[in-house]
mmCIF file of C-alpha atoms in Angstrom:
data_model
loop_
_atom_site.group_PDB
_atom_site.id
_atom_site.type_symbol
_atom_site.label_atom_id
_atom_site.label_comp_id
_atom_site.label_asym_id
_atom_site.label_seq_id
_atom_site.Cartn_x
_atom_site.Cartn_y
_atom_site.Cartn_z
ATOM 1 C CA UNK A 1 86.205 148.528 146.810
ATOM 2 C CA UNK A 2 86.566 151.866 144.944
ATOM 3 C CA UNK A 3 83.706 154.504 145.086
ATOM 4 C CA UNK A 4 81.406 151.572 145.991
ATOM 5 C CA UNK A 5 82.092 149.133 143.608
ATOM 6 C CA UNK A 6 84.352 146.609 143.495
ATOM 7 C CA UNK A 7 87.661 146.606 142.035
ATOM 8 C CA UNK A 8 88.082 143.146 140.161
ATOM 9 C CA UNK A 9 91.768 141.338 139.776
ATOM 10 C CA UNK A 10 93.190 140.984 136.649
ATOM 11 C CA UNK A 11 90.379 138.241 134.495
ATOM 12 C CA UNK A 12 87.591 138.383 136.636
ATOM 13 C CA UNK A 13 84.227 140.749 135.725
ATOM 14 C CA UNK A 14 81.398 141.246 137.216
ATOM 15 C CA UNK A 15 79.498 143.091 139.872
ATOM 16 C CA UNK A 16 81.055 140.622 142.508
ATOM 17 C CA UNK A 17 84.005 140.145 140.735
ATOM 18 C CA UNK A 18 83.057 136.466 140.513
ATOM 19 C CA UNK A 19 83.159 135.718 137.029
ATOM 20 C CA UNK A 20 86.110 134.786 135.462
ATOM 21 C CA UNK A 21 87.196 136.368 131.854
ATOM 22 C CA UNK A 22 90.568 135.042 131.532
ATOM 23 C CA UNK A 23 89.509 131.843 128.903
ATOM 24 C CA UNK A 24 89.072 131.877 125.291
ATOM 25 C CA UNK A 25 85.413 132.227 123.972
ATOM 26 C CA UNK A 26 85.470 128.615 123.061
ATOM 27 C CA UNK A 27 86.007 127.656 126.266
ATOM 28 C CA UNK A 28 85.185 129.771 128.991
ATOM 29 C CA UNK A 29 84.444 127.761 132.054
ATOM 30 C CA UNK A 30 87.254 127.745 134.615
ATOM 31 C CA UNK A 31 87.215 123.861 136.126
ATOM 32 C CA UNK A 32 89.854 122.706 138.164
ATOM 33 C CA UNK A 33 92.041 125.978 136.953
ATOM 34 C CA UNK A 34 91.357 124.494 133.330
ATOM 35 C CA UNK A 35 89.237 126.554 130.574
ATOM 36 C CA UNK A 36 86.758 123.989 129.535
ATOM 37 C CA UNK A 37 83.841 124.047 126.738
ATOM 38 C CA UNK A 38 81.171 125.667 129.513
ATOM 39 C CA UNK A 39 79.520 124.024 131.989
ATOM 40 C CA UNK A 40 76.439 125.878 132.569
ATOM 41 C CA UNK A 41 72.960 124.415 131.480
ATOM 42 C CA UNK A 42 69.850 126.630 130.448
ATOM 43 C CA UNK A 43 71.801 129.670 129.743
ATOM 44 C CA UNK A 44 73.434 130.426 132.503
ATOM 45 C CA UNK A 45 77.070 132.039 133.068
ATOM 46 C CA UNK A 46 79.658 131.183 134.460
ATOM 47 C CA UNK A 47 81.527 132.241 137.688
ATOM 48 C CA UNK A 48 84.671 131.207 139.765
ATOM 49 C CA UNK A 49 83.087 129.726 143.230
ATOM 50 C CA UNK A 50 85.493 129.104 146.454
ATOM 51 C CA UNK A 51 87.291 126.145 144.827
ATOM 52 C CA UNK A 52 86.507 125.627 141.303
ATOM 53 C CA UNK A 53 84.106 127.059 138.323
ATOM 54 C CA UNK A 54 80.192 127.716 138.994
ATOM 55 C CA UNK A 55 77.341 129.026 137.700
ATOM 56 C CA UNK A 56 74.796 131.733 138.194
ATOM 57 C CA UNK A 57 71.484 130.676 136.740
ATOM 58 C CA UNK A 58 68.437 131.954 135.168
ATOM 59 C CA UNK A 59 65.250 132.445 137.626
ATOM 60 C CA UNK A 60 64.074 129.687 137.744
ATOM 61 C CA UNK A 61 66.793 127.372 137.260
ATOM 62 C CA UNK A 62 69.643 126.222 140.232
ATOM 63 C CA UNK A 63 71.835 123.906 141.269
ATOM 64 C CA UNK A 64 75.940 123.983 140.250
ATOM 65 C CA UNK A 65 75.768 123.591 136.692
ATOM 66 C CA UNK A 66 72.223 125.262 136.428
ATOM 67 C CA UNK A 67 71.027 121.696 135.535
ATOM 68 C CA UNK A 68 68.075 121.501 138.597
ATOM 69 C CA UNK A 69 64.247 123.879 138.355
ATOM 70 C CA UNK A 70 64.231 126.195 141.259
ATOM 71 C CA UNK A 71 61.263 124.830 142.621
ATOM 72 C CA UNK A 72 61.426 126.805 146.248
ATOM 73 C CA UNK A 73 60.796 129.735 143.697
ATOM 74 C CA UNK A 74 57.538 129.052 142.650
ATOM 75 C CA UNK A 75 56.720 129.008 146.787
ATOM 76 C CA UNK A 76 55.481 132.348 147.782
ATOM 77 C CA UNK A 77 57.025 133.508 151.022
ATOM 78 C CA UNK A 78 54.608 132.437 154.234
ATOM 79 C CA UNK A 79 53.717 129.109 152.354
ATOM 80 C CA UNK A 80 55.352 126.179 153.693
ATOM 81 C CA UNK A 81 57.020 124.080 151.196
ATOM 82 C CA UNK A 82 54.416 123.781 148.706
ATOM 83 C CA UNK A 83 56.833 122.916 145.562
ATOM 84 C CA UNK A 84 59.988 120.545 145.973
ATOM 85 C CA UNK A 85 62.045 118.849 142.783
ATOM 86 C CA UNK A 86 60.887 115.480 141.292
ATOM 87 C CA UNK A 87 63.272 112.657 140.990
ATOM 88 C CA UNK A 88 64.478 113.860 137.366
ATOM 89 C CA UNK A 89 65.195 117.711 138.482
ATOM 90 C CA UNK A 90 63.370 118.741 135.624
ATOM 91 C CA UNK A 91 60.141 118.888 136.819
ATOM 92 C CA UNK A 92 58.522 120.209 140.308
ATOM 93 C CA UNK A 93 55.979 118.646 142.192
ATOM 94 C CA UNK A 94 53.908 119.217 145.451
ATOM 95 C CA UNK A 95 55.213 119.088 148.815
ATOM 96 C CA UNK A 96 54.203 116.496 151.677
ATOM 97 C CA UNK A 97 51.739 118.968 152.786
ATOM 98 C CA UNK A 98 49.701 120.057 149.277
ATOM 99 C CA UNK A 99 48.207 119.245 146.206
ATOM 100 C CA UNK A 100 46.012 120.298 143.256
ATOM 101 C CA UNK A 101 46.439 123.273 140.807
ATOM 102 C CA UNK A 102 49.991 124.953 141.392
ATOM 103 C CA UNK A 103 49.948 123.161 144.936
ATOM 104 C CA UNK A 104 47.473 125.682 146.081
ATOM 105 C CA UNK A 105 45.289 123.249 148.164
ATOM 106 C CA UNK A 106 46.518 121.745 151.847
ATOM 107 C CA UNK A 107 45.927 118.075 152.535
ATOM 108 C CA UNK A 108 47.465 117.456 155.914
ATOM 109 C CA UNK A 109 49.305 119.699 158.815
ATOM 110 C CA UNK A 110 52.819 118.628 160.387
ATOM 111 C CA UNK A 111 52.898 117.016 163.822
ATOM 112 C CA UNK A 112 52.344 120.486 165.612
ATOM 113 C CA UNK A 113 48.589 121.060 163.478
ATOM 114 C CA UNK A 114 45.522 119.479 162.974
ATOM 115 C CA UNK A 115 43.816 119.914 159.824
ATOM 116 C CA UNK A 116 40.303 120.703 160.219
ATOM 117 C CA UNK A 117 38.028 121.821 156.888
ATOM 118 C CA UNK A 118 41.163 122.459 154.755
ATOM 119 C CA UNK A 119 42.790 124.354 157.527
ATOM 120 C CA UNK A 120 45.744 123.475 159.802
ATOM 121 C CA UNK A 121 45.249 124.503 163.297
ATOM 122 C CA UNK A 122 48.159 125.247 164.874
ATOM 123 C CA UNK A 123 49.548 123.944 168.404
ATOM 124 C CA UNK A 124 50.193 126.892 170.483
ATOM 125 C CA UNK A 125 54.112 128.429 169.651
ATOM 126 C CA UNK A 126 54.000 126.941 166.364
ATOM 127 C CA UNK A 127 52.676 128.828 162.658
ATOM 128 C CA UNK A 128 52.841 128.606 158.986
ATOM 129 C CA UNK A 129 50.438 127.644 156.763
ATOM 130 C CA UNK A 130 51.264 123.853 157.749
ATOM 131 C CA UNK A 131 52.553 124.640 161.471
ATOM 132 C CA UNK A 132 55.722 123.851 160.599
ATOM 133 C CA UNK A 133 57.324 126.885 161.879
ATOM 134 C CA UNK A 134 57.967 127.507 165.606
ATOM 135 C CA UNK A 135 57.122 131.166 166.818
ATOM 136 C CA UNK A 136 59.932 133.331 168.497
ATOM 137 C CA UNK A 137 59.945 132.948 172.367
ATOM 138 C CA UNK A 138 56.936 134.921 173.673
ATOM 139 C CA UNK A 139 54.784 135.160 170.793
ATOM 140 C CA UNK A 140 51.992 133.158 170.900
ATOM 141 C CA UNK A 141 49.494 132.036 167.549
#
C-alpha cells in the first residue's frame, strides 16, 4: 500500500488488485492459470479469487460466474428473508415466511412467533420481522 492505495503486481488492476490483466482481449479470464474466452455471465468482470479466476458481478447478479439473481438484494435490511432464488437461479421468489406483491405480506412466524392479524409476535429474546433473530444477552423485545 502506497499513499493509501494499493500497489498491484505486475498484470493485476484494480482497486483491490484482484483483477487480472495479464491475458489477451480475446481471452481474458484466468482459469486454472489458463486465459480462457471469459467466464463471467451478465456483464460482469473478471477477477483472480484465492485459487482460480472469479467474477465481480453487476447489482443484482451473484454467484462465481455471475450466472445466479442476487435475490438477498431485493431484501431490505430488518426484513427476514423475504426473497430467496428459485430452482432455475434466474428468477426470485418469496421466502418461507411471505408472499404477495414483492413479498411484502407475512403469512406465518418461525417457531419463536405467533402470527396474530398479519403480525408475528415475538417470544421474549427473540425479533425480526418473523422472530427469527435472537436478541443480544440482556435485551429484551
Amino acid at each position: 500500500m502506497r499513499n493509501g492505495k494499493c500497489v498491484c503486481k505486475e498484470r493485476y488492476k484494480g482497486p483491490i488488485c484482484n483483477e487480472y490483466k495479464g491475458c489477451p482481449s480475446d481471452k481474458p479470464s484466468l482459469l486454472n492459470s489458463v486465459c480462457s474466452k471469459n467466464g463471467c455471465a451478465h456483464d460482469g468482470t473478471n477477477a483472480i479469487g484465492s485459487a482460480q479466476m472469479e467474477c465481480i458481478c453487476k447489482d443484482q447478479w451473484d454467484g462465481r460466474h455471475c450466472n445466479r439473481l442476487a435475490c438477498w438484494r431485493l431484501t431490505n435490511r430488518g426484513h427476514d428473508k423475504r426473497y430467496r432464488n428459485a430452482q432455475s437461479s434466474l428468477t426470485c421468489e418469496c421466502g418461507q415466511h411471505s408472499q404477495g406483491e414483492n413479498c411484502a405480506t407475512l403469512k406465518s412466524c418461525e417457531k419463536n412467533g405467533k402470527f396474530e392479524n398479519g403480525v408475528c409476535m415475538c417470544s421474549e429474546g427473540y425479533g425480526g420481522d418473523t422472530c427469527g433473530q435472537k436478541c443480544p444477552a440482556g435485551e429484551i423485545t
